[in-house]
C-alpha cells in the first residue's frame, strides 16, 4: 500500500505565496532597470544608424547640411524629408524605444514622441500624412546665412562637441546659452527651447549624435557645455566653469551629475 499524497495546508500555501511575493518585490525593480537600460542601448543603436544616414547625405552634398524647415511652413528641407532617400525603416528608426507614444499636452514629454502632420507644413509630395518620432535636429547646424549657423560639416573645428541629432520632444530645436532648464520637466508651455531636449528620458541621460558622427549618452547638465552654435558660450552661467551653483538647478535636476 502506498501512502496517500498529502495536500498542502492553507498555512503552507500562504507561506509559498508570501515567498513568491517577496521574490517579485526584489526582482521587479531590477527588471525595470534592465528594461530601461535596454531601451537606452537600443536608442543609441538607432542614433548610430542615423550617423550613417547623415554621413551619406553630407557626402552627397559636399559637406553641407540641410537648410532646415521654416517658420513659414515649408518643410521640404527639414531633415525628416531631406533624408528620406537614405532610410526606409521610418516606423522604427525615428522612434526612441523609451518614447513611443505621441505627446499629449500637458506632458510628460520624456517618454513621449512628437507627431508631425506633414499636410500642415507645405507642399509635400510624400504619400504618408503623419510621422511620429522621438529625435530632433540641432537647427543651428543647418546651412543658413546667419553667423550662428554651422552650415558645413567639413569646416567645424571641434565636431565632437557640436550636437547634430538627438533625443528630442520635437523635430528640431534652437537652444541658446542665455536660457536655462525648465522648472518642471516637460514643461514646454513657454518659449524655452531647452525643455525640448532637457528631459529625463534615460535615467538622468539622453543620447546624442555629434557632428563628427560619434554617438554617446549625455548628462542633462552637460547639455549647456556643448557648442550648439558658432557663437555659443560654453562657459555660460549653467556650467561649472560659468559658476552655476547646485541651488540654481530646478529641483528635478539637482541630483544629476554636474559639468
PDB file of C-alpha atoms in Angstrom:
ATOM      1  CA  UNK A   1       0.000   0.000   0.000  1.00  0.00           C
ATOM      2  CA  UNK A   2       1.355   3.382  -0.905  1.00  0.00           C
ATOM      3  CA  UNK A   3       0.774   6.312   1.374  1.00  0.00           C
ATOM      4  CA  UNK A   4      -1.834   8.819   0.214  1.00  0.00           C
ATOM      5  CA  UNK A   5      -0.318  12.053  -1.162  1.00  0.00           C
ATOM      6  CA  UNK A   6      -0.647  14.767   1.474  1.00  0.00           C
ATOM      7  CA  UNK A   7      -2.245  18.033   0.287  1.00  0.00           C
ATOM      8  CA  UNK A   8      -0.806  21.450   1.149  1.00  0.00           C
ATOM      9  CA  UNK A   9      -2.329  23.046   4.179  1.00  0.00           C
ATOM     10  CA  UNK A  10      -3.641  26.602   3.991  1.00  0.00           C
ATOM     11  CA  UNK A  11      -0.692  27.826   6.064  1.00  0.00           C
ATOM     12  CA  UNK A  12       1.789  26.213   3.688  1.00  0.00           C
ATOM     13  CA  UNK A  13       0.075  27.760   0.664  1.00  0.00           C
ATOM     14  CA  UNK A  14       0.148  31.171   2.285  1.00  0.00           C
ATOM     15  CA  UNK A  15       3.863  30.767   3.016  1.00  0.00           C
ATOM     16  CA  UNK A  16       4.546  29.856  -0.628  1.00  0.00           C
ATOM     17  CA  UNK A  17       2.519  32.850  -1.851  1.00  0.00           C
ATOM     18  CA  UNK A  18       4.373  35.141   0.567  1.00  0.00           C
ATOM     19  CA  UNK A  19       7.753  33.869  -0.660  1.00  0.00           C
ATOM     20  CA  UNK A  20       6.754  34.414  -4.298  1.00  0.00           C
ATOM     21  CA  UNK A  21       5.535  37.927  -3.488  1.00  0.00           C
ATOM     22  CA  UNK A  22       8.807  38.677  -1.692  1.00  0.00           C
ATOM     23  CA  UNK A  23      10.862  37.432  -4.626  1.00  0.00           C
ATOM     24  CA  UNK A  24       8.793  39.509  -7.041  1.00  0.00           C
ATOM     25  CA  UNK A  25       9.271  42.634  -4.931  1.00  0.00           C
ATOM     26  CA  UNK A  26      13.035  42.036  -5.044  1.00  0.00           C
ATOM     27  CA  UNK A  27      13.219  41.222  -8.749  1.00  0.00           C
ATOM     28  CA  UNK A  28      10.796  43.766 -10.215  1.00  0.00           C
ATOM     29  CA  UNK A  29      12.976  46.874  -9.646  1.00  0.00           C
ATOM     30  CA  UNK A  30      15.911  45.047 -11.225  1.00  0.00           C
ATOM     31  CA  UNK A  31      13.794  44.016 -14.193  1.00  0.00           C
ATOM     32  CA  UNK A  32      12.527  47.590 -14.562  1.00  0.00           C
ATOM     33  CA  UNK A  33      16.087  48.938 -14.553  1.00  0.00           C
ATOM     34  CA  UNK A  34      17.145  46.293 -17.060  1.00  0.00           C
ATOM     35  CA  UNK A  35      14.293  47.283 -19.383  1.00  0.00           C
ATOM     36  CA  UNK A  36      15.227  50.963 -19.161  1.00  0.00           C
ATOM     37  CA  UNK A  37      18.871  50.164 -19.856  1.00  0.00           C
ATOM     38  CA  UNK A  38      17.903  48.011 -22.838  1.00  0.00           C
ATOM     39  CA  UNK A  39      15.807  50.858 -24.259  1.00  0.00           C
ATOM     40  CA  UNK A  40      18.687  53.299 -23.825  1.00  0.00           C
ATOM     41  CA  UNK A  41      21.040  50.913 -25.633  1.00  0.00           C
ATOM     42  CA  UNK A  42      18.532  50.441 -28.464  1.00  0.00           C
ATOM     43  CA  UNK A  43      18.129  54.226 -28.714  1.00  0.00           C
ATOM     44  CA  UNK A  44      21.894  54.671 -29.029  1.00  0.00           C
ATOM     45  CA  UNK A  45      21.897  51.977 -31.712  1.00  0.00           C
ATOM     46  CA  UNK A  46      19.268  53.979 -33.614  1.00  0.00           C
ATOM     47  CA  UNK A  47      21.462  57.064 -33.474  1.00  0.00           C
ATOM     48  CA  UNK A  48      24.421  55.059 -34.749  1.00  0.00           C
ATOM     49  CA  UNK A  49      22.333  54.168 -37.794  1.00  0.00           C
ATOM     50  CA  UNK A  50      21.448  57.854 -38.163  1.00  0.00           C
ATOM     51  CA  UNK A  51      25.182  58.620 -38.212  1.00  0.00           C
ATOM     52  CA  UNK A  52      25.486  56.561 -41.406  1.00  0.00           C
ATOM     53  CA  UNK A  53      22.492  58.364 -42.883  1.00  0.00           C
ATOM     54  CA  UNK A  54      23.912  61.804 -42.095  1.00  0.00           C
ATOM     55  CA  UNK A  55      27.293  60.705 -43.444  1.00  0.00           C
ATOM     56  CA  UNK A  56      25.761  59.671 -46.774  1.00  0.00           C
ATOM     57  CA  UNK A  57      23.745  62.879 -47.021  1.00  0.00           C
ATOM     58  CA  UNK A  58      26.663  65.206 -46.271  1.00  0.00           C
ATOM     59  CA  UNK A  59      28.915  63.254 -48.625  1.00  0.00           C
ATOM     60  CA  UNK A  60      26.399  63.796 -51.407  1.00  0.00           C
ATOM     61  CA  UNK A  61      26.052  67.491 -50.521  1.00  0.00           C
ATOM     62  CA  UNK A  62      29.815  68.202 -50.309  1.00  0.00           C
ATOM     63  CA  UNK A  63      29.649  68.566 -46.537  1.00  0.00           C
ATOM     64  CA  UNK A  64      26.700  70.940 -46.461  1.00  0.00           C
ATOM     65  CA  UNK A  65      23.871  70.335 -44.011  1.00  0.00           C
ATOM     66  CA  UNK A  66      20.220  70.780 -44.945  1.00  0.00           C
ATOM     67  CA  UNK A  67      18.711  74.257 -44.728  1.00  0.00           C
ATOM     68  CA  UNK A  68      16.025  73.045 -42.324  1.00  0.00           C
ATOM     69  CA  UNK A  69      12.333  73.791 -42.042  1.00  0.00           C
ATOM     70  CA  UNK A  70      10.991  77.341 -41.943  1.00  0.00           C
ATOM     71  CA  UNK A  71       8.508  79.159 -39.770  1.00  0.00           C
ATOM     72  CA  UNK A  72       6.530  79.863 -42.918  1.00  0.00           C
ATOM     73  CA  UNK A  73       5.560  76.219 -43.127  1.00  0.00           C
ATOM     74  CA  UNK A  74       7.843  74.902 -45.880  1.00  0.00           C
ATOM     75  CA  UNK A  75       9.311  71.656 -44.563  1.00  0.00           C
ATOM     76  CA  UNK A  76      10.773  70.427 -47.846  1.00  0.00           C
ATOM     77  CA  UNK A  77      14.317  70.891 -46.479  1.00  0.00           C
ATOM     78  CA  UNK A  78      13.632  69.620 -42.980  1.00  0.00           C
ATOM     79  CA  UNK A  79      15.692  66.562 -42.016  1.00  0.00           C
ATOM     80  CA  UNK A  80      12.664  64.277 -41.903  1.00  0.00           C
ATOM     81  CA  UNK A  81      12.026  64.959 -45.595  1.00  0.00           C
ATOM     82  CA  UNK A  82      15.513  65.559 -46.965  1.00  0.00           C
ATOM     83  CA  UNK A  83      16.890  62.311 -45.507  1.00  0.00           C
ATOM     84  CA  UNK A  84      14.094  60.088 -46.792  1.00  0.00           C
ATOM     85  CA  UNK A  85      16.098  58.748 -49.756  1.00  0.00           C
ATOM     86  CA  UNK A  86      18.664  57.406 -47.272  1.00  0.00           C
ATOM     87  CA  UNK A  87      16.478  55.324 -44.967  1.00  0.00           C
ATOM     88  CA  UNK A  88      13.444  53.069 -45.207  1.00  0.00           C
ATOM     89  CA  UNK A  89      12.503  51.872 -41.717  1.00  0.00           C
ATOM     90  CA  UNK A  90      10.511  55.007 -40.919  1.00  0.00           C
ATOM     91  CA  UNK A  91       8.278  53.235 -38.428  1.00  0.00           C
ATOM     92  CA  UNK A  92      11.102  52.409 -36.018  1.00  0.00           C
ATOM     93  CA  UNK A  93      14.242  54.370 -36.798  1.00  0.00           C
ATOM     94  CA  UNK A  94      12.670  57.730 -35.936  1.00  0.00           C
ATOM     95  CA  UNK A  95      11.463  56.482 -32.545  1.00  0.00           C
ATOM     96  CA  UNK A  96      13.398  56.072 -29.299  1.00  0.00           C
ATOM     97  CA  UNK A  97      12.186  52.852 -27.594  1.00  0.00           C
ATOM     98  CA  UNK A  98      11.685  54.850 -24.386  1.00  0.00           C
ATOM     99  CA  UNK A  99       9.419  57.400 -26.104  1.00  0.00           C
ATOM    100  CA  UNK A 100       6.963  55.716 -28.437  1.00  0.00           C
ATOM    101  CA  UNK A 101       3.618  57.350 -27.715  1.00  0.00           C
ATOM    102  CA  UNK A 102       2.656  60.695 -29.285  1.00  0.00           C
ATOM    103  CA  UNK A 103       2.770  63.576 -26.819  1.00  0.00           C
ATOM    104  CA  UNK A 104      -0.333  64.947 -25.209  1.00  0.00           C
ATOM    105  CA  UNK A 105      -0.246  68.406 -23.662  1.00  0.00           C
ATOM    106  CA  UNK A 106       0.475  68.585 -20.778  1.00  0.00           C
ATOM    107  CA  UNK A 107       3.383  66.051 -20.833  1.00  0.00           C
ATOM    108  CA  UNK A 108       5.253  64.131 -19.610  1.00  0.00           C
ATOM    109  CA  UNK A 109       7.451  64.613 -22.665  1.00  0.00           C
ATOM    110  CA  UNK A 110      10.463  62.475 -21.714  1.00  0.00           C
ATOM    111  CA  UNK A 111       8.523  59.315 -22.561  1.00  0.00           C
ATOM    112  CA  UNK A 112       6.518  60.757 -25.425  1.00  0.00           C
ATOM    113  CA  UNK A 113       7.174  61.026 -29.145  1.00  0.00           C
ATOM    114  CA  UNK A 114       6.316  64.031 -31.283  1.00  0.00           C
ATOM    115  CA  UNK A 115       3.769  63.697 -34.045  1.00  0.00           C
ATOM    116  CA  UNK A 116       4.021  65.673 -37.260  1.00  0.00           C
ATOM    117  CA  UNK A 117       1.246  66.114 -39.763  1.00  0.00           C
ATOM    118  CA  UNK A 118       3.092  66.887 -42.978  1.00  0.00           C
ATOM    119  CA  UNK A 119      -0.024  68.252 -44.602  1.00  0.00           C
ATOM    120  CA  UNK A 120       0.286  71.287 -42.348  1.00  0.00           C
ATOM    121  CA  UNK A 121       3.861  72.028 -43.388  1.00  0.00           C
ATOM    122  CA  UNK A 122       3.520  72.915 -47.029  1.00  0.00           C
ATOM    123  CA  UNK A 123       3.631  71.355 -50.470  1.00  0.00           C
ATOM    124  CA  UNK A 124       4.997  67.924 -49.686  1.00  0.00           C
ATOM    125  CA  UNK A 125       4.534  65.111 -52.157  1.00  0.00           C
ATOM    126  CA  UNK A 126       5.051  62.100 -49.883  1.00  0.00           C
ATOM    127  CA  UNK A 127       2.102  59.742 -49.573  1.00  0.00           C
ATOM    128  CA  UNK A 128       2.369  59.452 -45.809  1.00  0.00           C
ATOM    129  CA  UNK A 129       0.461  62.149 -43.957  1.00  0.00           C
ATOM    130  CA  UNK A 130       1.756  61.670 -40.410  1.00  0.00           C
ATOM    131  CA  UNK A 131       5.181  60.883 -38.972  1.00  0.00           C
ATOM    132  CA  UNK A 132       5.955  60.074 -35.367  1.00  0.00           C
ATOM    133  CA  UNK A 133       9.397  60.319 -33.820  1.00  0.00           C
ATOM    134  CA  UNK A 134      11.460  60.922 -30.700  1.00  0.00           C
ATOM    135  CA  UNK A 135      14.564  62.543 -32.193  1.00  0.00           C
ATOM    136  CA  UNK A 136      15.331  66.055 -33.338  1.00  0.00           C
ATOM    137  CA  UNK A 137      17.993  68.080 -35.108  1.00  0.00           C
ATOM    138  CA  UNK A 138      20.102  70.947 -33.825  1.00  0.00           C
ATOM    139  CA  UNK A 139      18.720  73.549 -36.215  1.00  0.00           C
ATOM    140  CA  UNK A 140      21.802  75.725 -35.664  1.00  0.00           C
ATOM    141  CA  UNK A 141      23.766  73.202 -37.700  1.00  0.00           C
ATOM    142  CA  UNK A 142      21.800  73.976 -40.856  1.00  0.00           C
ATOM    143  CA  UNK A 143      23.089  75.685 -43.991  1.00  0.00           C
ATOM    144  CA  UNK A 144      21.796  79.212 -43.426  1.00  0.00           C
ATOM    145  CA  UNK A 145      23.460  82.589 -43.843  1.00  0.00           C
ATOM    146  CA  UNK A 146      23.363  83.960 -40.264  1.00  0.00           C
ATOM    147  CA  UNK A 147      26.642  83.884 -38.329  1.00  0.00           C
ATOM    148  CA  UNK A 148      25.395  81.429 -35.710  1.00  0.00           C
ATOM    149  CA  UNK A 149      24.836  78.556 -38.149  1.00  0.00           C
ATOM    150  CA  UNK A 150      27.461  75.874 -38.753  1.00  0.00           C
ATOM    151  CA  UNK A 151      26.432  75.157 -42.368  1.00  0.00           C
ATOM    152  CA  UNK A 152      29.229  72.762 -43.400  1.00  0.00           C
ATOM    153  CA  UNK A 153      30.450  69.629 -41.579  1.00  0.00           C
ATOM    154  CA  UNK A 154      33.924  69.953 -43.089  1.00  0.00           C
ATOM    155  CA  UNK A 155      34.563  73.368 -41.508  1.00  0.00           C
ATOM    156  CA  UNK A 156      33.622  72.540 -37.894  1.00  0.00           C
ATOM    157  CA  UNK A 157      36.796  72.710 -35.774  1.00  0.00           C
ATOM    158  CA  UNK A 158      35.573  70.619 -32.821  1.00  0.00           C
ATOM    159  CA  UNK A 159      32.774  68.462 -34.273  1.00  0.00           C
ATOM    160  CA  UNK A 160      32.765  66.065 -31.306  1.00  0.00           C
ATOM    161  CA  UNK A 161      31.343  68.922 -29.228  1.00  0.00           C
ATOM    162  CA  UNK A 162      28.666  70.062 -31.710  1.00  0.00           C
ATOM    163  CA  UNK A 163      25.269  68.331 -31.338  1.00  0.00           C
ATOM    164  CA  UNK A 164      23.703  67.171 -34.583  1.00  0.00           C
ATOM    165  CA  UNK A 165      20.833  64.763 -33.842  1.00  0.00           C
ATOM    166  CA  UNK A 166      19.488  63.513 -30.521  1.00  0.00           C
ATOM    167  CA  UNK A 167      16.690  62.618 -28.111  1.00  0.00           C
ATOM    168  CA  UNK A 168      14.155  65.405 -28.531  1.00  0.00           C
ATOM    169  CA  UNK A 169      10.492  66.216 -27.947  1.00  0.00           C
ATOM    170  CA  UNK A 170      10.207  67.923 -31.343  1.00  0.00           C
ATOM    171  CA  UNK A 171      11.704  67.639 -34.833  1.00  0.00           C
ATOM    172  CA  UNK A 172      14.194  70.486 -34.289  1.00  0.00           C
ATOM    173  CA  UNK A 173      15.420  72.851 -31.615  1.00  0.00           C
ATOM    174  CA  UNK A 174      17.272  76.209 -31.257  1.00  0.00           C
ATOM    175  CA  UNK A 175      18.976  76.243 -27.804  1.00  0.00           C
ATOM    176  CA  UNK A 176      20.656  79.457 -26.646  1.00  0.00           C
ATOM    177  CA  UNK A 177      23.260  79.975 -23.917  1.00  0.00           C
ATOM    178  CA  UNK A 178      21.316  82.685 -22.089  1.00  0.00           C
ATOM    179  CA  UNK A 179      18.410  80.466 -21.011  1.00  0.00           C
ATOM    180  CA  UNK A 180      18.222  77.615 -18.522  1.00  0.00           C
ATOM    181  CA  UNK A 181      16.296  74.397 -17.961  1.00  0.00           C
ATOM    182  CA  UNK A 182      12.533  74.167 -17.426  1.00  0.00           C
ATOM    183  CA  UNK A 183      11.422  74.475 -13.802  1.00  0.00           C
ATOM    184  CA  UNK A 184       9.246  71.413 -14.339  1.00  0.00           C
ATOM    185  CA  UNK A 185      10.401  68.565 -16.539  1.00  0.00           C
ATOM    186  CA  UNK A 186       8.476  68.505 -19.790  1.00  0.00           C
ATOM    187  CA  UNK A 187       7.004  71.985 -19.407  1.00  0.00           C
ATOM    188  CA  UNK A 188       7.003  73.316 -22.976  1.00  0.00           C
ATOM    189  CA  UNK A 189       4.229  75.832 -22.409  1.00  0.00           C
ATOM    190  CA  UNK A 190       6.616  78.772 -22.833  1.00  0.00           C
ATOM    191  CA  UNK A 191       9.308  79.519 -25.399  1.00  0.00           C
ATOM    192  CA  UNK A 192      12.129  77.630 -23.673  1.00  0.00           C
ATOM    193  CA  UNK A 193      13.848  75.509 -26.329  1.00  0.00           C
ATOM    194  CA  UNK A 194      15.771  73.621 -23.648  1.00  0.00           C
ATOM    195  CA  UNK A 195      12.569  71.958 -22.465  1.00  0.00           C
ATOM    196  CA  UNK A 196      12.532  70.002 -25.732  1.00  0.00           C
ATOM    197  CA  UNK A 197      15.913  68.388 -25.041  1.00  0.00           C
ATOM    198  CA  UNK A 198      16.435  68.631 -21.270  1.00  0.00           C
ATOM    199  CA  UNK A 199      14.272  65.712 -20.155  1.00  0.00           C
ATOM    200  CA  UNK A 200      14.903  62.621 -18.054  1.00  0.00           C
ATOM    201  CA  UNK A 201      14.462  60.050 -20.819  1.00  0.00           C
ATOM    202  CA  UNK A 202      17.277  57.657 -19.859  1.00  0.00           C
ATOM    203  CA  UNK A 203      17.741  57.907 -16.070  1.00  0.00           C
ATOM    204  CA  UNK A 204      19.472  61.279 -15.995  1.00  0.00           C
ATOM    205  CA  UNK A 205      20.864  60.986 -19.502  1.00  0.00           C
ATOM    206  CA  UNK A 206      19.885  61.461 -23.136  1.00  0.00           C
ATOM    207  CA  UNK A 207      21.532  60.042 -26.254  1.00  0.00           C
ATOM    208  CA  UNK A 208      23.351  62.222 -28.795  1.00  0.00           C
ATOM    209  CA  UNK A 209      24.859  62.085 -32.261  1.00  0.00           C
ATOM    210  CA  UNK A 210      27.523  64.749 -32.826  1.00  0.00           C
ATOM    211  CA  UNK A 211      28.830  66.460 -35.938  1.00  0.00           C
ATOM    212  CA  UNK A 212      31.838  64.119 -36.064  1.00  0.00           C
ATOM    213  CA  UNK A 213      29.208  61.337 -36.323  1.00  0.00           C
ATOM    214  CA  UNK A 214      30.120  59.873 -32.930  1.00  0.00           C
ATOM    215  CA  UNK A 215      27.354  58.789 -30.549  1.00  0.00           C
ATOM    216  CA  UNK A 216      27.216  58.640 -26.754  1.00  0.00           C
ATOM    217  CA  UNK A 217      24.978  59.186 -23.760  1.00  0.00           C
ATOM    218  CA  UNK A 218      24.972  62.711 -22.370  1.00  0.00           C
ATOM    219  CA  UNK A 219      24.224  64.035 -18.890  1.00  0.00           C
ATOM    220  CA  UNK A 220      21.390  66.544 -18.739  1.00  0.00           C
ATOM    221  CA  UNK A 221      23.535  69.271 -17.172  1.00  0.00           C
ATOM    222  CA  UNK A 222      26.192  68.590 -19.804  1.00  0.00           C
ATOM    223  CA  UNK A 223      23.904  69.996 -22.498  1.00  0.00           C
ATOM    224  CA  UNK A 224      24.977  73.565 -21.677  1.00  0.00           C
ATOM    225  CA  UNK A 225      28.656  72.751 -22.288  1.00  0.00           C
ATOM    226  CA  UNK A 226      28.218  71.892 -25.977  1.00  0.00           C
ATOM    227  CA  UNK A 227      28.941  74.212 -28.898  1.00  0.00           C
ATOM    228  CA  UNK A 228      25.378  74.410 -30.225  1.00  0.00           C
ATOM    229  CA  UNK A 229      26.122  77.428 -32.439  1.00  0.00           C
ATOM    230  CA  UNK A 230      29.284  79.045 -33.809  1.00  0.00           C
ATOM    231  CA  UNK A 231      28.929  81.769 -31.174  1.00  0.00           C
ATOM    232  CA  UNK A 232      27.657  79.636 -28.273  1.00  0.00           C
ATOM    233  CA  UNK A 233      29.359  80.423 -24.940  1.00  0.00           C
ATOM    234  CA  UNK A 234      30.359  77.028 -23.495  1.00  0.00           C
ATOM    235  CA  UNK A 235      31.268  78.658 -20.162  1.00  0.00           C
ATOM    236  CA  UNK A 236      27.819  80.140 -19.704  1.00  0.00           C
ATOM    237  CA  UNK A 237      26.025  80.593 -16.382  1.00  0.00           C
ATOM    238  CA  UNK A 238      24.696  76.998 -16.451  1.00  0.00           C
ATOM    239  CA  UNK A 239      28.125  75.355 -16.396  1.00  0.00           C
ATOM    240  CA  UNK A 240      30.577  74.785 -13.550  1.00  0.00           C
ATOM    241  CA  UNK A 241      33.068  76.923 -15.481  1.00  0.00           C
ATOM    242  CA  UNK A 242      30.487  79.696 -15.512  1.00  0.00           C
ATOM    243  CA  UNK A 243      29.822  79.437 -11.776  1.00  0.00           C
ATOM    244  CA  UNK A 244      26.498  77.604 -11.633  1.00  0.00           C
ATOM    245  CA  UNK A 245      25.504  76.632  -8.086  1.00  0.00           C
ATOM    246  CA  UNK A 246      23.606  73.467  -7.063  1.00  0.00           C
ATOM    247  CA  UNK A 247      20.593  75.519  -5.997  1.00  0.00           C
ATOM    248  CA  UNK A 248      20.416  77.190  -9.407  1.00  0.00           C
ATOM    249  CA  UNK A 249      19.115  73.983 -10.934  1.00  0.00           C
ATOM    250  CA  UNK A 250      15.433  73.108 -10.672  1.00  0.00           C
ATOM    251  CA  UNK A 251      14.649  70.510  -8.010  1.00  0.00           C
ATOM    252  CA  UNK A 252      14.148  67.683 -10.500  1.00  0.00           C
ATOM    253  CA  UNK A 253      17.724  68.111 -11.817  1.00  0.00           C
ATOM    254  CA  UNK A 254      19.787  68.749  -8.679  1.00  0.00           C
ATOM    255  CA  UNK A 255      20.801  65.125  -8.129  1.00  0.00           C
ATOM    256  CA  UNK A 256      22.208  64.777 -11.635  1.00  0.00           C
ATOM    257  CA  UNK A 257      25.935  64.957 -12.377  1.00  0.00           C
ATOM    258  CA  UNK A 258      27.485  68.414 -12.729  1.00  0.00           C
ATOM    259  CA  UNK A 259      29.581  69.522 -15.715  1.00  0.00           C
TER     260      UNK A 259
END
